[in-house]
Coordinates of C-alpha atoms in Angstrom, one line a residue:
Chain A
M286 CA -30.3 15.4 -20.6
V287 CA -27.4 13.0 -20.5
M288 CA -24.1 14.7 -19.5
E289 CA -21.1 14.2 -21.7
I290 CA -17.6 15.3 -21.0
N291 CA -16.6 17.4 -24.0
K292 CA -12.9 17.8 -23.1
V293 CA -10.3 17.0 -20.6
I294 CA -7.7 19.5 -19.4
K295 CA -4.7 18.2 -17.5
S296 CA -2.3 21.1 -17.4
T297 CA -2.5 24.2 -15.2
S298 CA -0.7 26.1 -17.9
N299 CA -3.5 25.5 -20.4
Q300 CA -4.7 28.8 -21.9
Q301 CA -8.3 28.4 -20.9
V302 CA -7.2 27.6 -17.3
K303 CA -5.3 30.8 -17.3
E304 CA -8.3 32.8 -18.4
W305 CA -10.5 31.3 -15.6
K306 CA -7.8 32.0 -13.0
K307 CA -7.8 35.6 -14.1
L308 CA -11.5 35.8 -13.0
K309 CA -10.3 36.3 -9.4
A310 CA -9.6 39.9 -10.4
K311 CA -12.6 42.3 -10.9
K312 CA -11.0 43.9 -13.9
E313 CA -11.0 40.5 -15.7
R314 CA -14.6 39.7 -14.6
V315 CA -15.7 42.9 -16.1
K316 CA -13.7 42.2 -19.3
Q317 CA -14.8 38.6 -19.7
N318 CA -18.3 39.3 -18.2
K319 CA -18.1 36.0 -16.2
Y320 CA -17.4 34.8 -12.7
V321 CA -16.5 31.5 -11.1
L322 CA -19.0 29.7 -9.0
E323 CA -17.6 26.9 -6.8
G324 CA -19.2 23.9 -5.1
W325 CA -22.0 21.6 -5.9
H326 CA -24.7 23.3 -3.8
L327 CA -24.2 26.6 -5.6
V328 CA -23.8 25.2 -9.1
K329 CA -27.1 23.4 -8.6
E330 CA -28.8 26.6 -7.4
A331 CA -27.4 28.4 -10.5
M332 CA -28.9 25.8 -12.8
Q333 CA -32.3 25.9 -11.0
A334 CA -32.2 29.7 -11.3
N335 CA -31.6 29.5 -15.0
E336 CA -28.4 31.4 -14.9
I337 CA -26.4 31.3 -18.1
I338 CA -23.6 28.8 -17.5
E339 CA -20.9 28.8 -20.1
T340 CA -18.8 25.9 -18.8
L341 CA -18.9 23.3 -16.1
L342 CA -15.6 22.1 -14.7
I343 CA -15.5 18.8 -12.9
T344 CA -12.6 16.9 -11.4
P345 CA -12.5 13.1 -11.8
E346 CA -13.0 12.8 -8.0
F347 CA -16.3 14.8 -8.0
K348 CA -18.7 12.7 -6.0
Y349 CA -22.1 13.8 -7.3
I350 CA -21.5 13.4 -11.0
D351 CA -24.6 11.2 -11.3
E352 CA -26.8 13.9 -9.9
I353 CA -25.9 16.5 -12.5
E354 CA -28.7 17.3 -14.9
L355 CA -27.7 19.8 -17.6
T356 CA -30.4 22.4 -18.0
D357 CA -29.0 23.7 -21.2
E358 CA -27.3 21.7 -23.9
E359 CA -25.0 24.5 -24.8
I360 CA -23.1 24.1 -21.5
E361 CA -19.6 22.8 -22.2
V362 CA -18.5 20.2 -19.7
I363 CA -14.8 19.9 -19.1
E364 CA -13.0 17.5 -16.9
I365 CA -10.1 19.2 -15.1
Y366 CA -7.3 17.7 -13.1
P367 CA -7.3 18.3 -9.3
E368 CA -4.3 20.6 -9.5
I369 CA -6.3 22.9 -11.7
A370 CA -9.2 22.8 -9.2
K371 CA -6.8 23.8 -6.4
Q372 CA -5.7 26.8 -8.4
L373 CA -9.2 27.9 -9.2
S374 CA -10.6 27.4 -5.8
D375 CA -11.0 29.9 -3.0
T376 CA -10.9 27.1 -0.3
P377 CA -8.1 24.7 0.8
S378 CA -10.2 21.6 -0.1
P379 CA -12.2 22.2 -3.3
Q380 CA -15.3 20.1 -3.9
G381 CA -14.3 19.4 -7.5
I382 CA -17.0 21.3 -9.3
F383 CA -17.1 24.9 -10.8
A384 CA -19.3 26.8 -13.1
I385 CA -18.2 29.6 -15.3
V386 CA -21.3 31.9 -15.1
L387 CA -22.2 34.9 -17.2
I388 CA -22.7 38.1 -15.3
Q389 CA -26.1 39.5 -15.9
K390 CA -26.6 43.0 -17.1
E391 CA -26.8 45.6 -14.4
L392 CA -30.2 47.1 -13.7
E393 CA -30.5 50.8 -14.5
V394 CA -31.7 53.2 -11.9
N395 CA -35.5 53.3 -11.9
P396 CA -38.0 54.4 -9.3
A397 CA -40.3 51.6 -10.5
L398 CA -37.7 49.1 -9.2
V399 CA -37.3 50.2 -5.6
D400 CA -40.4 48.7 -4.0
G401 CA -39.8 46.5 -1.0
A402 CA -36.9 46.6 1.4
W403 CA -33.4 47.4 0.1
L404 CA -30.0 47.2 1.7
L405 CA -27.5 49.8 0.5
L406 CA -23.8 49.2 1.1
D407 CA -21.8 52.4 1.5
R408 CA -18.1 51.3 1.0
V409 CA -18.4 48.1 3.0
Q410 CA -15.1 46.4 2.5
D411 CA -14.9 42.9 4.0
P412 CA -16.1 40.3 1.4
G413 CA -17.2 37.9 4.2
N414 CA -19.3 40.7 5.8
I415 CA -20.8 41.6 2.4
G416 CA -21.7 38.1 1.4
T417 CA -23.2 37.5 4.9
M418 CA -25.3 40.7 4.6
V419 CA -26.7 39.6 1.2
R420 CA -27.6 36.2 2.7
T421 CA -29.3 37.9 5.6
A422 CA -31.1 40.4 3.3
D423 CA -32.5 37.3 1.4
A424 CA -33.6 35.7 4.7
A425 CA -35.2 38.9 5.9
G426 CA -37.3 39.1 2.7
F427 CA -35.5 42.1 1.2
A428 CA -35.9 42.9 -2.5
G429 CA -32.3 43.5 -3.1
V430 CA -28.9 44.9 -2.2
I431 CA -27.1 47.8 -3.8
F432 CA -23.3 47.7 -3.7
G433 CA -22.3 51.4 -3.6
D434 CA -19.1 52.5 -5.2
G435 CA -16.1 51.5 -3.1
S436 CA -17.8 48.4 -1.7
A437 CA -16.2 45.0 -2.4
D438 CA -17.4 43.5 -5.8
I439 CA -20.5 41.3 -6.0
Y440 CA -18.6 38.5 -7.8
Q441 CA -15.4 38.5 -5.7
P442 CA -14.9 34.8 -4.7
K443 CA -15.2 35.4 -1.0
V444 CA -18.4 37.4 -1.4
V445 CA -19.8 34.7 -3.6
R446 CA -18.9 32.0 -1.1
A447 CA -20.6 33.9 1.8
M448 CA -23.7 34.7 -0.2
Q449 CA -24.5 31.0 -0.3
G450 CA -26.6 31.4 -3.4
S451 CA -28.6 34.4 -2.4
Q452 CA -27.5 36.1 -5.6
F453 CA -30.0 33.9 -7.3
H454 CA -32.9 34.9 -5.0
I455 CA -32.7 38.7 -4.7
K456 CA -31.6 41.6 -6.9
L457 CA -28.0 42.7 -6.7
I458 CA -26.9 46.0 -8.2
S459 CA -23.7 48.0 -8.1
G460 CA -23.0 51.6 -8.7
D461 CA -23.3 55.1 -7.3
L462 CA -25.8 55.1 -4.4
I463 CA -27.0 58.7 -4.9
P464 CA -29.3 58.2 -7.9
W465 CA -30.8 55.2 -6.2
I466 CA -31.4 57.2 -3.0
E467 CA -33.2 59.7 -5.2
A468 CA -35.3 56.9 -6.6
F469 CA -36.4 56.0 -3.0
K470 CA -37.1 59.7 -2.3
E471 CA -39.2 60.0 -5.5
K472 CA -41.4 57.2 -4.1
S473 CA -41.4 58.8 -0.6
Y474 CA -39.9 55.7 0.9
P475 CA -37.9 56.2 4.1
I476 CA -34.1 56.0 3.9
F477 CA -32.6 54.8 7.2
G478 CA -29.0 55.5 7.9
S479 CA -27.0 53.6 10.5
E480 CA -24.7 56.2 11.9
L481 CA -24.6 57.2 15.6
N482 CA -25.1 61.0 15.8
E483 CA -27.1 63.3 18.1
K484 CA -30.2 62.9 16.0
A485 CA -30.0 59.1 15.8
R486 CA -33.0 57.1 17.0
P487 CA -32.9 53.7 18.7
Y488 CA -33.6 51.1 16.0
D489 CA -36.5 49.5 17.7
Q490 CA -38.6 52.7 18.0
V491 CA -39.3 53.5 14.4
G492 CA -41.8 50.8 13.6
R493 CA -41.8 48.2 10.8
H494 CA -41.9 49.1 7.2
Q495 CA -42.7 47.5 3.8
N496 CA -40.8 49.8 1.5
F497 CA -37.6 51.4 2.6
A498 CA -33.8 51.6 2.2
L499 CA -31.3 50.8 4.9
I500 CA -27.7 52.1 4.4
M501 CA -24.8 50.4 6.2
G502 CA -21.5 52.2 6.2
N503 CA -17.8 51.2 6.1
E504 CA -16.5 49.0 8.9
G505 CA -14.1 51.6 10.2
N506 CA -15.4 54.9 9.0
G507 CA -19.1 54.6 8.9
M508 CA -21.3 56.3 6.3
A509 CA -20.1 58.9 3.8
K510 CA -21.3 62.4 4.6
Q511 CA -23.0 62.8 1.3
H512 CA -25.2 59.7 1.9
L513 CA -25.8 60.6 5.5
E514 CA -27.3 63.9 4.4
Q515 CA -29.8 62.1 2.3
T516 CA -31.3 59.9 5.0
S517 CA -34.8 60.5 6.4
L518 CA -33.6 59.1 9.8
N519 CA -30.5 57.7 11.4
L520 CA -30.8 54.6 13.6
Y521 CA -28.5 53.2 16.2
I522 CA -28.4 50.0 18.2
P523 CA -27.9 50.8 21.9
I524 CA -24.8 49.1 23.2
K525 CA -25.3 47.8 26.7
G526 CA -21.9 46.3 27.4
R527 CA -18.4 47.6 26.9
A528 CA -17.9 46.6 23.2
E529 CA -17.2 49.7 21.2
S530 CA -19.3 48.6 18.2
L531 CA -20.9 45.7 16.5
N532 CA -19.7 43.8 13.5
V533 CA -21.3 45.4 10.5
A534 CA -23.0 42.2 9.3
V535 CA -24.4 41.5 12.7
A536 CA -25.7 45.1 13.0
A537 CA -27.2 44.8 9.5
G538 CA -28.9 41.6 10.6
I539 CA -30.4 43.1 13.7
L540 CA -31.7 46.2 11.8
M541 CA -33.1 44.2 8.8
F542 CA -35.1 41.8 10.9
Q543 CA -36.4 44.6 13.1
L544 CA -37.3 47.1 10.4
H545 CA -38.9 44.8 7.8
E546 CA -42.6 44.3 8.1
Chain B
M855 CA 6.7 54.3 34.1
V856 CA 9.4 54.8 31.5
M857 CA 9.6 52.0 29.0
E858 CA 12.9 50.4 28.4
I859 CA 13.8 47.9 25.8
N860 CA 15.2 44.9 27.6
K861 CA 16.4 42.9 24.7
V862 CA 16.6 42.8 20.9
I863 CA 15.9 39.6 18.9
K864 CA 16.8 39.7 15.3
S865 CA 16.6 36.0 14.2
T866 CA 13.4 34.1 13.5
S867 CA 15.2 30.9 14.6
N868 CA 15.8 32.3 18.1
Q869 CA 14.5 29.8 20.7
Q870 CA 12.0 32.3 22.3
V871 CA 10.6 33.2 18.9
K872 CA 10.0 29.4 18.4
E873 CA 8.1 29.1 21.6
W874 CA 5.9 32.1 20.8
K875 CA 5.2 30.7 17.3
K876 CA 4.1 27.5 18.9
L877 CA 1.3 29.4 20.7
K878 CA -0.8 29.2 17.5
A879 CA -1.6 25.7 18.5
K880 CA -4.0 25.0 21.3
K881 CA -1.9 22.2 22.8
E882 CA 1.0 24.7 23.3
R883 CA -1.3 27.4 24.7
V884 CA -2.5 24.9 27.3
K885 CA 1.1 23.8 28.0
Q886 CA 2.6 27.3 28.3
N887 CA -0.6 28.8 29.7
K888 CA -0.2 31.9 27.4
Y889 CA -1.6 33.3 24.2
V890 CA -0.5 35.9 21.7
L891 CA -2.4 39.2 21.5
E892 CA -1.8 41.3 18.5
G893 CA -2.2 45.0 17.7
W894 CA -2.0 48.2 19.6
H895 CA -5.7 48.6 20.4
L896 CA -5.9 45.1 22.0
V897 CA -2.6 45.4 23.8
K898 CA -3.8 48.7 25.3
E899 CA -7.1 47.1 26.4
A900 CA -5.2 44.2 28.0
M901 CA -3.1 46.6 30.0
Q902 CA -6.2 48.6 31.1
A903 CA -7.9 45.4 32.1
N904 CA -4.9 44.4 34.3
E905 CA -4.3 41.2 32.4
I906 CA -1.0 39.6 33.3
I907 CA 1.3 40.4 30.4
E908 CA 4.6 38.5 30.4
T909 CA 6.3 40.1 27.4
L910 CA 5.7 42.9 25.1
L911 CA 7.1 42.5 21.5
I912 CA 7.6 45.6 19.4
T913 CA 9.1 46.1 16.0
P914 CA 11.4 49.1 15.3
E915 CA 8.7 50.4 13.0
F916 CA 5.9 50.4 15.6
K917 CA 4.4 53.9 15.4
Y918 CA 2.9 54.4 18.9
I919 CA 5.9 53.6 21.0
D920 CA 5.6 56.9 22.8
E921 CA 2.0 56.1 23.9
I922 CA 3.0 52.9 25.7
E923 CA 2.7 53.1 29.5
L924 CA 3.8 49.9 31.2
T925 CA 1.3 49.1 33.9
D926 CA 3.6 46.5 35.5
E927 CA 7.4 46.8 35.9
E928 CA 7.8 43.1 35.5
I929 CA 6.7 43.2 31.8
E930 CA 9.7 42.3 29.7
V931 CA 10.0 44.5 26.6
I932 CA 11.6 42.9 23.6
E933 CA 12.3 44.6 20.2
I934 CA 11.8 42.1 17.4
Y935 CA 12.7 42.4 13.8
P936 CA 9.9 42.7 11.3
E937 CA 10.5 39.3 9.9
I938 CA 9.6 37.8 13.3
A939 CA 6.5 39.9 13.5
K940 CA 5.4 38.5 10.2
Q941 CA 5.8 35.0 11.4
L942 CA 3.9 35.6 14.7
S943 CA 1.1 37.6 13.0
D944 CA -2.3 36.3 12.0
T945 CA -2.6 39.1 9.4
P946 CA -0.7 39.9 6.2
S947 CA 0.4 43.4 7.5
P948 CA 1.2 43.2 11.3
Q949 CA 1.0 46.5 13.3
G950 CA 4.3 45.7 15.0
I951 CA 3.1 45.1 18.6
F952 CA 2.3 41.8 20.4
A953 CA 1.7 40.9 24.0
I954 CA 2.3 37.4 25.4
V955 CA -0.6 37.2 27.9
L956 CA -1.2 34.7 30.7
I957 CA -4.4 32.6 30.3
Q958 CA -6.5 33.1 33.4
K959 CA -7.7 30.2 35.4
E960 CA -11.0 28.7 34.2
L961 CA -14.0 29.4 36.3
E962 CA -15.5 26.3 38.0
V963 CA -19.1 25.4 37.5
N964 CA -21.2 27.2 40.1
P965 CA -24.8 28.2 40.1
A966 CA -23.8 31.4 41.9
L967 CA -22.1 32.5 38.7
V968 CA -24.9 32.2 36.2
D969 CA -26.8 35.3 36.9
G970 CA -27.4 37.5 33.9
A971 CA -27.6 36.5 30.2
W972 CA -25.2 33.9 28.9
L973 CA -24.4 32.6 25.4
L974 CA -23.5 28.9 25.2
L975 CA -21.7 27.6 22.1
D976 CA -22.5 24.1 21.1
R977 CA -19.6 23.0 18.8
V978 CA -19.5 26.2 16.9
Q979 CA -16.6 25.9 14.6
D980 CA -15.7 29.0 12.7
P981 CA -13.3 31.2 14.7
G982 CA -14.5 34.4 13.0
N983 CA -18.1 33.5 13.9
I984 CA -17.1 32.7 17.4
G985 CA -15.1 35.9 17.9
T986 CA -18.0 38.0 16.5
M987 CA -20.5 36.2 18.8
V988 CA -18.4 37.1 21.8
R989 CA -18.1 40.7 20.7
T990 CA -21.9 40.8 20.1
A991 CA -22.6 39.2 23.5
D992 CA -20.5 42.0 25.1
A993 CA -22.4 44.7 23.1
A994 CA -25.8 43.1 24.2
G995 CA -24.8 43.3 27.8
F996 CA -24.3 39.5 28.4
A997 CA -22.5 38.3 31.4
G998 CA -20.4 35.7 29.5
V999 CA -20.0 33.1 26.9
I1000 CA -19.4 29.4 27.5
F1001 CA -17.4 27.6 24.8
G1002 CA -18.8 24.1 24.9
D1003 CA -16.5 21.1 24.1
G1004 CA -15.9 20.9 20.4
S1005 CA -16.1 24.6 19.8
A1006 CA -13.1 26.5 18.5
D1007 CA -10.7 27.6 21.3
I1008 CA -11.1 31.0 23.1
Y1009 CA -7.4 31.9 22.4
Q1010 CA -7.2 30.8 18.8
P1011 CA -5.6 33.8 16.9
K1012 CA -8.6 34.3 14.6
V1013 CA -11.1 34.1 17.6
V1014 CA -8.9 36.7 19.5
R1015 CA -8.9 39.0 16.5
A1016 CA -12.7 38.9 16.0
M1017 CA -13.4 39.3 19.7
Q1018 CA -11.8 42.8 19.5
G1019 CA -11.1 42.9 23.2
S1020 CA -14.4 41.6 24.5
Q1021 CA -12.5 38.9 26.4
F1022 CA -11.5 41.7 28.8
H1023 CA -15.2 42.7 29.3
I1024 CA -17.2 39.6 29.9
K1025 CA -16.6 36.1 31.3
L1026 CA -15.3 33.4 28.9
I1027 CA -15.4 29.8 30.0
S1028 CA -14.8 26.6 28.2
G1029 CA -15.8 23.0 29.0
D1030 CA -18.7 20.6 29.0
L1031 CA -22.0 22.5 28.7
I1032 CA -24.1 20.0 30.6
P1033 CA -23.1 20.9 34.2
W1034 CA -23.5 24.6 33.3
I1035 CA -27.0 24.0 31.9
E1036 CA -27.7 22.2 35.2
A1037 CA -26.5 25.3 37.1
F1038 CA -29.0 27.5 35.1
K1039 CA -31.8 25.0 35.9
E1040 CA -30.9 25.1 39.6
K1041 CA -31.6 28.8 39.5
S1042 CA -34.8 28.2 37.4
Y1043 CA -33.4 30.4 34.6
P1044 CA -34.8 29.7 31.1
I1045 CA -32.5 27.9 28.7
F1046 CA -33.3 28.8 25.1
G1047 CA -32.3 26.5 22.2
S1048 CA -32.0 27.7 18.7
E1049 CA -33.0 24.7 16.6
L1050 CA -36.0 24.7 14.3
N1051 CA -38.3 21.8 15.3
E1052 CA -42.1 21.4 15.6
K1053 CA -42.2 22.8 19.1
A1054 CA -40.0 25.8 18.3
R1055 CA -41.4 29.3 18.9
P1056 CA -40.8 32.5 16.9
Y1057 CA -37.9 34.3 18.7
D1058 CA -39.9 37.6 19.1
Q1059 CA -42.8 36.0 21.0
V1060 CA -41.1 34.9 24.2
G1061 CA -40.5 38.3 25.9
R1062 CA -37.4 39.8 27.3
H1063 CA -35.4 38.3 30.1
Q1064 CA -32.8 39.3 32.6
N1065 CA -31.4 35.9 33.5
F1066 CA -31.2 33.1 30.8
A1067 CA -29.0 30.9 28.7
L1068 CA -29.1 31.0 24.9
I1069 CA -27.5 28.0 23.1
M1070 CA -26.3 28.3 19.5
G1071 CA -25.4 25.1 17.6
N1072 CA -22.9 24.0 15.1
E1073 CA -22.9 25.8 11.7
G1074 CA -23.9 22.7 9.7
N1075 CA -25.4 20.3 12.2
G1076 CA -27.2 22.5 14.7
M1077 CA -27.4 21.7 18.4
A1078 CA -26.4 18.3 19.9
K1079 CA -29.4 16.2 20.9
Q1080 CA -28.3 16.0 24.5
H1081 CA -28.3 19.8 24.8
L1082 CA -31.5 20.2 22.9
E1083 CA -33.2 17.9 25.5
Q1084 CA -32.2 20.3 28.3
T1085 CA -33.7 23.4 26.8
S1086 CA -36.8 25.0 28.3
L1087 CA -37.9 26.4 24.9
N1088 CA -36.6 26.3 21.3
L1089 CA -36.6 29.5 19.3
Y1090 CA -36.5 30.1 15.6
I1091 CA -36.1 33.2 13.4
P1092 CA -38.7 33.0 10.7
I1093 CA -37.1 33.2 7.2
K1094 CA -39.1 35.4 4.9
G1095 CA -37.0 35.0 1.7
R1096 CA -35.4 32.0 0.0
A1097 CA -32.1 31.8 2.0
E1098 CA -32.0 28.4 3.7
S1099 CA -30.6 29.7 6.9
L1100 CA -28.8 32.6 8.6
N1101 CA -25.1 32.8 9.4
V1102 CA -24.8 31.6 13.0
A1103 CA -23.2 34.9 14.2
V1104 CA -26.0 37.0 12.6
A1105 CA -28.6 34.7 14.1
A1106 CA -27.0 34.9 17.5
G1107 CA -26.9 38.7 17.3
I1108 CA -30.6 38.9 16.4
L1109 CA -31.5 36.6 19.3
M1110 CA -29.3 38.2 21.9
F1111 CA -30.6 41.7 21.2
Q1112 CA -34.2 40.5 21.2
L1113 CA -34.1 38.3 24.3
H1114 CA -32.0 40.4 26.7
E1115 CA -34.0 42.8 28.8

């Protein structure tokens, strides 16, 4: 399909530009039901994954314009001036391509969904950590990640950047963790916590599993009590040196690769 | 030792303030042979580790002033106005305490030094990744980390923040990796690379080791050819999902915890 530029926007105070800029805030993402995807690699992945792209924004300087193949003729293509790209971008040197992508409907809680390995985020805050954990979950062959209430938002720009396209590979869900934990229980799948307590077991002494949930807690405060009470087993990574703890994304990586069959 | 405020600085254009601000640049850190440590937790650790602290900077709002116990009477204590703290800080909401710490002399290459497990950074760029890797190396019981030429600097503010004090627990060295690699060879310690090639072995099939070097390569380009040629074995982490790769700090964490005895 030949790509045609449908429109050119030069001014940062254009009304459409203002609406896109608002998508940096979660409230607006929920309202407009869209998020901004930035960079050629990710936009390409979104197209290949048949995501619903509303608009493609391209600066005149964008280098790979000849490589773009529109997968859907309804995608509007708008040329934007570099100043607009700068304002939309999450990085100091934007690549010159953005997609406005529709947010897909959240999956409802359902025990039929929870087969495989799942990562559950219990109020994890740092968007870089969260995005990295999603990317690692993808690499470790996990089925999905559940963003518990109080965790950073799936479509926050820094989360999206760190996920590196893994949102197109595995299921991402947000909401209250408790009903999901109950779904794992209904299937008798183990629920591993990651809080050091007197009953915690070293992470490399519990075998490998095909179906399970792993809960990672908040960077400073760990897991919420109400979730901890629901686990079948708490795991810890023995610290050999003098560091007080591990970065949560590193800890999650070590646990995911160790636990998954 | 009772703490006394030796001086109060109110203006951001004060000459001393200017010198401290310059320490954000590596060139100046080398010239002045100092770096800025920020936050109460880290400053406390530096004192406990008997680091040479030249100056302690405290804002009037700093909450834990009663907890400060000077370990050395030569430490100059300066009260700085919050606006100065803002300019020195690497974070949007500074905690109100900084230490100007002397950079210790670099260790010379010496085979007698390379016992234990060592992490070697081959042009790793992202300061957050690097700091996290140092923290993880500490947690995994490593002896030290060697920052190869072209890697971010040990005392860059974002590296320092992510290390979370691990610079006081393990050895940190910077310089050309080759002579260090030769030192490991002289002791017949294995040198593990982390580049996927046809001879690479899965990381969990090479046993656990007491003395070894693990080299992690650049985020985008991997290891330099000249270092790759020096490895005794290349390891890879099998990717089960559709992510193209792992974040380098996560990969390093998985490898360090798997390889170290």
